Amino acid sequence: MTSWIPTIGLEVHAQLSTNTKLFCRCKNQFGLAPNSSTCPVCLGMPGALPTLNQKAIEFATRAGLALSCDIQHTSVFSRKNYFYPDLPKGYQISQYDKPICLQGKLDTELGMVRITRIHVEEDAGKLLHKDSSVNQSAGSLVDLNRAGVPLIEI
């Protein structure tokens, strides 16, 4: 008989309720017509330069404080490269190596849950498959309104 103890880890993404996306001024609003809230920055067009949404950093910091995290004085955004149809840039901007928050906790009735990190990242777009309420075509379509929406990963 083994003395192993089951351990369960969760990765939770929370969308931040900012008015604009993480690195551009496009609206961060659910339910808009497909591809109506995009620009050269969130589409990754050559020469388009990102500008950080300070409100997203404020919201991430508040989440870290609520979860008793150590708020870092320095955090770094990096490109996480991968190819997927709903990621037009070919990379996702994320804080994995130097996140904004470290070592928090959440006290519950069932015990304490350790929080390893909270970092900020941008969301990818959304695939709309055939026969959905928005896509009546024979194949899949891509809605890039969600590309660049600010998230925290806990």
JSON list of C-alpha atoms in Angstrom, two decimals:
[
{"chain": "A", "resi": 1, "resn": "MET", "atom": "CA", "xyz": [0.00, 0.00, 0.00]},
{"chain": "A", "resi": 2, "resn": "THR", "atom": "CA", "xyz": [1.31, 3.45, -0.90]},
{"chain": "A", "resi": 3, "resn": "SER", "atom": "CA", "xyz": [1.29, 6.52, 1.28]},
{"chain": "A", "resi": 4, "resn": "TRP", "atom": "CA", "xyz": [0.59, 8.91, -1.56]},
{"chain": "A", "resi": 5, "resn": "ILE", "atom": "CA", "xyz": [-1.68, 11.86, -0.88]},
{"chain": "A", "resi": 6, "resn": "PRO", "atom": "CA", "xyz": [-3.77, 13.15, -3.78]},
{"chain": "A", "resi": 7, "resn": "THR", "atom": "CA", "xyz": [-3.00, 16.76, -4.67]},
{"chain": "A", "resi": 8, "resn": "ILE", "atom": "CA", "xyz": [-5.21, 18.80, -6.97]},
{"chain": "A", "resi": 9, "resn": "GLY", "atom": "CA", "xyz": [-4.07, 21.97, -8.72]},
{"chain": "A", "resi": 10, "resn": "LEU", "atom": "CA", "xyz": [-6.28, 24.45, -10.50]},
{"chain": "A", "resi": 11, "resn": "GLU", "atom": "CA", "xyz": [-5.52, 27.13, -13.06]},
{"chain": "A", "resi": 12, "resn": "VAL", "atom": "CA", "xyz": [-8.24, 29.79, -13.06]},
{"chain": "A", "resi": 13, "resn": "HIS", "atom": "CA", "xyz": [-8.60, 32.53, -15.65]},
{"chain": "A", "resi": 14, "resn": "ALA", "atom": "CA", "xyz": [-10.62, 35.63, -14.74]},
{"chain": "A", "resi": 15, "resn": "GLN", "atom": "CA", "xyz": [-11.51, 38.25, -17.32]},
{"chain": "A", "resi": 16, "resn": "LEU", "atom": "CA", "xyz": [-10.89, 41.78, -16.06]},
{"chain": "A", "resi": 17, "resn": "SER", "atom": "CA", "xyz": [-13.75, 44.26, -16.41]},
{"chain": "A", "resi": 18, "resn": "THR", "atom": "CA", "xyz": [-11.77, 47.06, -18.00]},
{"chain": "A", "resi": 19, "resn": "ASN", "atom": "CA", "xyz": [-13.30, 49.38, -20.60]},
{"chain": "A", "resi": 20, "resn": "THR", "atom": "CA", "xyz": [-10.59, 48.56, -23.14]},
{"chain": "A", "resi": 21, "resn": "LYS", "atom": "CA", "xyz": [-8.34, 45.64, -24.04]},
{"chain": "A", "resi": 22, "resn": "LEU", "atom": "CA", "xyz": [-4.96, 44.98, -22.41]},
{"chain": "A", "resi": 23, "resn": "PHE", "atom": "CA", "xyz": [-2.65, 46.58, -25.00]},
{"chain": "A", "resi": 24, "resn": "CYS", "atom": "CA", "xyz": [-4.93, 48.73, -27.19]},
{"chain": "A", "resi": 25, "resn": "ARG", "atom": "CA", "xyz": [-7.94, 51.00, -26.93]},
{"chain": "A", "resi": 26, "resn": "CYS", "atom": "CA", "xyz": [-10.48, 48.62, -28.51]},
{"chain": "A", "resi": 27, "resn": "LYS", "atom": "CA", "xyz": [-13.65, 48.09, -26.47]},
{"chain": "A", "resi": 28, "resn": "ASN", "atom": "CA", "xyz": [-13.65, 45.23, -23.99]},
{"chain": "A", "resi": 29, "resn": "GLN", "atom": "CA", "xyz": [-17.35, 44.46, -24.33]},
{"chain": "A", "resi": 30, "resn": "PHE", "atom": "CA", "xyz": [-19.10, 41.11, -24.68]},
{"chain": "A", "resi": 31, "resn": "GLY", "atom": "CA", "xyz": [-21.77, 40.61, -27.33]},
{"chain": "A", "resi": 32, "resn": "LEU", "atom": "CA", "xyz": [-20.56, 42.97, -30.07]},
{"chain": "A", "resi": 33, "resn": "ALA", "atom": "CA", "xyz": [-20.87, 41.94, -33.71]},
{"chain": "A", "resi": 34, "resn": "PRO", "atom": "CA", "xyz": [-18.01, 39.57, -34.68]},
{"chain": "A", "resi": 35, "resn": "ASN", "atom": "CA", "xyz": [-14.72, 41.30, -35.49]},
{"chain": "A", "resi": 36, "resn": "SER", "atom": "CA", "xyz": [-16.12, 44.78, -34.76]},
{"chain": "A", "resi": 37, "resn": "SER", "atom": "CA", "xyz": [-13.74, 45.53, -31.87]},
{"chain": "A", "resi": 38, "resn": "THR", "atom": "CA", "xyz": [-10.31, 45.00, -33.42]},
{"chain": "A", "resi": 39, "resn": "CYS", "atom": "CA", "xyz": [-7.39, 47.18, -34.47]},
{"chain": "A", "resi": 40, "resn": "PRO", "atom": "CA", "xyz": [-3.84, 46.76, -35.83]},
{"chain": "A", "resi": 41, "resn": "VAL", "atom": "CA", "xyz": [-2.46, 46.25, -32.28]},
{"chain": "A", "resi": 42, "resn": "CYS", "atom": "CA", "xyz": [-4.75, 43.40, -31.19]},
{"chain": "A", "resi": 43, "resn": "LEU", "atom": "CA", "xyz": [-4.46, 41.83, -34.66]},
{"chain": "A", "resi": 44, "resn": "GLY", "atom": "CA", "xyz": [-0.65, 41.91, -34.49]},
{"chain": "A", "resi": 45, "resn": "MET", "atom": "CA", "xyz": [-0.11, 43.99, -37.62]},
{"chain": "A", "resi": 46, "resn": "PRO", "atom": "CA", "xyz": [3.52, 44.96, -38.36]},
{"chain": "A", "resi": 47, "resn": "GLY", "atom": "CA", "xyz": [4.52, 48.26, -36.79]},
{"chain": "A", "resi": 48, "resn": "ALA", "atom": "CA", "xyz": [1.57, 48.43, -34.38]},
{"chain": "A", "resi": 49, "resn": "LEU", "atom": "CA", "xyz": [2.88, 49.09, -30.88]},
{"chain": "A", "resi": 50, "resn": "PRO", "atom": "CA", "xyz": [1.06, 48.09, -27.68]},
{"chain": "A", "resi": 51, "resn": "THR", "atom": "CA", "xyz": [0.23, 50.45, -24.80]},
{"chain": "A", "resi": 52, "resn": "LEU", "atom": "CA", "xyz": [-0.42, 48.83, -21.42]},
{"chain": "A", "resi": 53, "resn": "ASN", "atom": "CA", "xyz": [-3.86, 49.29, -19.84]},
{"chain": "A", "resi": 54, "resn": "GLN", "atom": "CA", "xyz": [-3.05, 50.57, -16.33]},
{"chain": "A", "resi": 55, "resn": "LYS", "atom": "CA", "xyz": [-6.52, 49.65, -15.04]},
{"chain": "A", "resi": 56, "resn": "ALA", "atom": "CA", "xyz": [-5.77, 45.96, -15.73]},
{"chain": "A", "resi": 57, "resn": "ILE", "atom": "CA", "xyz": [-2.65, 46.19, -13.57]},
{"chain": "A", "resi": 58, "resn": "GLU", "atom": "CA", "xyz": [-4.67, 47.89, -10.83]},
{"chain": "A", "resi": 59, "resn": "PHE", "atom": "CA", "xyz": [-7.30, 45.13, -10.93]},
{"chain": "A", "resi": 60, "resn": "ALA", "atom": "CA", "xyz": [-4.62, 42.40, -10.84]},
{"chain": "A", "resi": 61, "resn": "THR", "atom": "CA", "xyz": [-2.98, 44.10, -7.86]},
{"chain": "A", "resi": 62, "resn": "ARG", "atom": "CA", "xyz": [-6.33, 44.28, -6.05]},
{"chain": "A", "resi": 63, "resn": "ALA", "atom": "CA", "xyz": [-6.87, 40.55, -6.68]},
{"chain": "A", "resi": 64, "resn": "GLY", "atom": "CA", "xyz": [-3.41, 39.87, -5.27]},
{"chain": "A", "resi": 65, "resn": "LEU", "atom": "CA", "xyz": [-4.11, 41.91, -2.15]},
{"chain": "A", "resi": 66, "resn": "ALA", "atom": "CA", "xyz": [-7.47, 40.16, -1.66]},
{"chain": "A", "resi": 67, "resn": "LEU", "atom": "CA", "xyz": [-5.66, 36.81, -1.83]},
{"chain": "A", "resi": 68, "resn": "SER", "atom": "CA", "xyz": [-2.83, 37.86, 0.55]},
{"chain": "A", "resi": 69, "resn": "CYS", "atom": "CA", "xyz": [-0.19, 37.72, -2.20]},
{"chain": "A", "resi": 70, "resn": "ASP", "atom": "CA", "xyz": [3.20, 39.40, -2.19]},
{"chain": "A", "resi": 71, "resn": "ILE", "atom": "CA", "xyz": [2.86, 42.19, -4.78]},
{"chain": "A", "resi": 72, "resn": "GLN", "atom": "CA", "xyz": [6.02, 42.37, -6.88]},
{"chain": "A", "resi": 73, "resn": "HIS", "atom": "CA", "xyz": [7.72, 45.72, -7.51]},
{"chain": "A", "resi": 74, "resn": "THR", "atom": "CA", "xyz": [8.84, 44.49, -10.93]},
{"chain": "A", "resi": 75, "resn": "SER", "atom": "CA", "xyz": [6.92, 42.29, -13.32]},
{"chain": "A", "resi": 76, "resn": "VAL", "atom": "CA", "xyz": [7.71, 41.53, -16.95]},
{"chain": "A", "resi": 77, "resn": "PHE", "atom": "CA", "xyz": [5.57, 40.76, -19.98]},
{"chain": "A", "resi": 78, "resn": "SER", "atom": "CA", "xyz": [6.91, 38.26, -22.53]},
{"chain": "A", "resi": 79, "resn": "ARG", "atom": "CA", "xyz": [5.72, 36.71, -25.76]},
{"chain": "A", "resi": 80, "resn": "LYS", "atom": "CA", "xyz": [4.54, 33.10, -25.50]},
{"chain": "A", "resi": 81, "resn": "ASN", "atom": "CA", "xyz": [4.81, 31.84, -29.08]},
{"chain": "A", "resi": 82, "resn": "TYR", "atom": "CA", "xyz": [2.34, 29.34, -30.46]},
{"chain": "A", "resi": 83, "resn": "PHE", "atom": "CA", "xyz": [0.12, 28.94, -33.51]},
{"chain": "A", "resi": 84, "resn": "TYR", "atom": "CA", "xyz": [-3.62, 28.65, -33.27]},
{"chain": "A", "resi": 85, "resn": "PRO", "atom": "CA", "xyz": [-6.31, 29.97, -35.65]},
{"chain": "A", "resi": 86, "resn": "ASP", "atom": "CA", "xyz": [-7.76, 32.38, -33.07]},
{"chain": "A", "resi": 87, "resn": "LEU", "atom": "CA", "xyz": [-4.36, 33.90, -32.20]},
{"chain": "A", "resi": 88, "resn": "PRO", "atom": "CA", "xyz": [-3.62, 36.25, -35.12]},
{"chain": "A", "resi": 89, "resn": "LYS", "atom": "CA", "xyz": [-0.24, 37.46, -33.81]},
{"chain": "A", "resi": 90, "resn": "GLY", "atom": "CA", "xyz": [1.23, 33.99, -33.40]},
{"chain": "A", "resi": 91, "resn": "TYR", "atom": "CA", "xyz": [2.04, 34.81, -29.77]},
{"chain": "A", "resi": 92, "resn": "GLN", "atom": "CA", "xyz": [0.31, 35.69, -26.52]},
{"chain": "A", "resi": 93, "resn": "ILE", "atom": "CA", "xyz": [1.65, 38.45, -24.27]},
{"chain": "A", "resi": 94, "resn": "SER", "atom": "CA", "xyz": [1.87, 37.05, -20.74]},
{"chain": "A", "resi": 95, "resn": "GLN", "atom": "CA", "xyz": [3.75, 37.53, -17.44]},
{"chain": "A", "resi": 96, "resn": "TYR", "atom": "CA", "xyz": [4.70, 33.95, -16.70]},
{"chain": "A", "resi": 97, "resn": "ASP", "atom": "CA", "xyz": [8.38, 34.39, -15.72]},
{"chain": "A", "resi": 98, "resn": "LYS", "atom": "CA", "xyz": [7.98, 37.51, -13.54]},
{"chain": "A", "resi": 99, "resn": "PRO", "atom": "CA", "xyz": [4.34, 37.74, -12.43]},
{"chain": "A", "resi": 100, "resn": "ILE", "atom": "CA", "xyz": [2.74, 40.65, -10.61]},
{"chain": "A", "resi": 101, "resn": "CYS", "atom": "CA", "xyz": [1.72, 38.57, -7.53]},
{"chain": "A", "resi": 102, "resn": "LEU", "atom": "CA", "xyz": [3.33, 35.62, -5.72]},
{"chain": "A", "resi": 103, "resn": "GLN", "atom": "CA", "xyz": [2.58, 33.34, -2.75]},
{"chain": "A", "resi": 104, "resn": "GLY", "atom": "CA", "xyz": [-0.97, 34.07, -1.68]},
{"chain": "A", "resi": 105, "resn": "LYS", "atom": "CA", "xyz": [-3.73, 32.10, -0.02]},
{"chain": "A", "resi": 106, "resn": "LEU", "atom": "CA", "xyz": [-7.49, 31.75, 0.19]},
{"chain": "A", "resi": 107, "resn": "ASP", "atom": "CA", "xyz": [-8.98, 30.65, 3.51]},
{"chain": "A", "resi": 108, "resn": "THR", "atom": "CA", "xyz": [-12.14, 28.55, 3.13]},
{"chain": "A", "resi": 109, "resn": "GLU", "atom": "CA", "xyz": [-14.37, 26.53, 5.45]},
{"chain": "A", "resi": 110, "resn": "LEU", "atom": "CA", "xyz": [-12.60, 23.39, 4.21]},
{"chain": "A", "resi": 111, "resn": "GLY", "atom": "CA", "xyz": [-9.11, 24.73, 4.73]},
{"chain": "A", "resi": 112, "resn": "MET", "atom": "CA", "xyz": [-6.52, 27.00, 3.19]},
{"chain": "A", "resi": 113, "resn": "VAL", "atom": "CA", "xyz": [-5.86, 27.05, -0.57]},
{"chain": "A", "resi": 114, "resn": "ARG", "atom": "CA", "xyz": [-2.35, 28.13, -1.54]},
{"chain": "A", "resi": 115, "resn": "ILE", "atom": "CA", "xyz": [-2.00, 30.58, -4.43]},
{"chain": "A", "resi": 116, "resn": "THR", "atom": "CA", "xyz": [1.32, 30.18, -6.23]},
{"chain": "A", "resi": 117, "resn": "ARG", "atom": "CA", "xyz": [1.00, 33.19, -8.50]},
{"chain": "A", "resi": 118, "resn": "ILE", "atom": "CA", "xyz": [-1.28, 35.64, -10.25]},
{"chain": "A", "resi": 119, "resn": "HIS", "atom": "CA", "xyz": [-0.18, 36.96, -13.61]},
{"chain": "A", "resi": 120, "resn": "VAL", "atom": "CA", "xyz": [-1.72, 39.15, -16.29]},
{"chain": "A", "resi": 121, "resn": "GLU", "atom": "CA", "xyz": [-2.12, 37.97, -19.87]},
{"chain": "A", "resi": 122, "resn": "GLU", "atom": "CA", "xyz": [-4.21, 38.65, -22.94]},
{"chain": "A", "resi": 123, "resn": "ASP", "atom": "CA", "xyz": [-6.97, 36.38, -24.19]},
{"chain": "A", "resi": 124, "resn": "ALA", "atom": "CA", "xyz": [-7.06, 34.81, -27.65]},
{"chain": "A", "resi": 125, "resn": "GLY", "atom": "CA", "xyz": [-9.93, 35.13, -30.12]},
{"chain": "A", "resi": 126, "resn": "LYS", "atom": "CA", "xyz": [-12.92, 32.82, -30.34]},
{"chain": "A", "resi": 127, "resn": "LEU", "atom": "CA", "xyz": [-13.67, 30.06, -32.84]},
{"chain": "A", "resi": 128, "resn": "LEU", "atom": "CA", "xyz": [-17.26, 29.96, -34.07]},
{"chain": "A", "resi": 129, "resn": "HIS", "atom": "CA", "xyz": [-18.05, 26.48, -35.34]},
{"chain": "A", "resi": 130, "resn": "LYS", "atom": "CA", "xyz": [-20.69, 25.64, -37.91]},
{"chain": "A", "resi": 131, "resn": "ASP", "atom": "CA", "xyz": [-24.34, 25.63, -36.91]},
{"chain": "A", "resi": 132, "resn": "SER", "atom": "CA", "xyz": [-23.74, 27.92, -33.92]},
{"chain": "A", "resi": 133, "resn": "SER", "atom": "CA", "xyz": [-26.08, 30.84, -33.28]},
{"chain": "A", "resi": 134, "resn": "VAL", "atom": "CA", "xyz": [-23.60, 33.19, -34.99]},
{"chain": "A", "resi": 135, "resn": "ASN", "atom": "CA", "xyz": [-22.13, 30.90, -37.67]},
{"chain": "A", "resi": 136, "resn": "GLN", "atom": "CA", "xyz": [-24.52, 29.25, -40.10]},
{"chain": "A", "resi": 137, "resn": "SER", "atom": "CA", "xyz": [-21.74, 28.39, -42.60]},
{"chain": "A", "resi": 138, "resn": "ALA", "atom": "CA", "xyz": [-20.36, 24.94, -43.33]},
{"chain": "A", "resi": 139, "resn": "GLY", "atom": "CA", "xyz": [-17.04, 25.55, -41.55]},
{"chain": "A", "resi": 140, "resn": "SER", "atom": "CA", "xyz": [-15.52, 27.40, -38.63]},
{"chain": "A", "resi": 141, "resn": "LEU", "atom": "CA", "xyz": [-15.07, 31.17, -38.44]},
{"chain": "A", "resi": 142, "resn": "VAL", "atom": "CA", "xyz": [-12.89, 33.30, -36.17]},
{"chain": "A", "resi": 143, "resn": "ASP", "atom": "CA", "xyz": [-14.16, 36.22, -34.06]},
{"chain": "A", "resi": 144, "resn": "LEU", "atom": "CA", "xyz": [-11.21, 38.33, -32.88]},
{"chain": "A", "resi": 145, "resn": "ASN", "atom": "CA", "xyz": [-13.16, 40.66, -30.58]},
{"chain": "A", "resi": 146, "resn": "ARG", "atom": "CA", "xyz": [-11.83, 38.71, -27.59]},
{"chain": "A", "resi": 147, "resn": "ALA", "atom": "CA", "xyz": [-8.19, 38.84, -28.79]},
{"chain": "A", "resi": 148, "resn": "GLY", "atom": "CA", "xyz": [-6.31, 41.09, -26.38]},
{"chain": "A", "resi": 149, "resn": "VAL", "atom": "CA", "xyz": [-8.93, 41.11, -23.61]},
{"chain": "A", "resi": 150, "resn": "PRO", "atom": "CA", "xyz": [-7.16, 41.32, -20.22]},
{"chain": "A", "resi": 151, "resn": "LEU", "atom": "CA", "xyz": [-7.11, 38.22, -18.01]},
{"chain": "A", "resi": 152, "resn": "ILE", "atom": "CA", "xyz": [-5.53, 37.24, -14.75]},
{"chain": "A", "resi": 153, "resn": "GLU", "atom": "CA", "xyz": [-4.41, 33.67, -14.36]},
{"chain": "A", "resi": 154, "resn": "ILE", "atom": "CA", "xyz": [-4.52, 32.42, -10.77]}
]
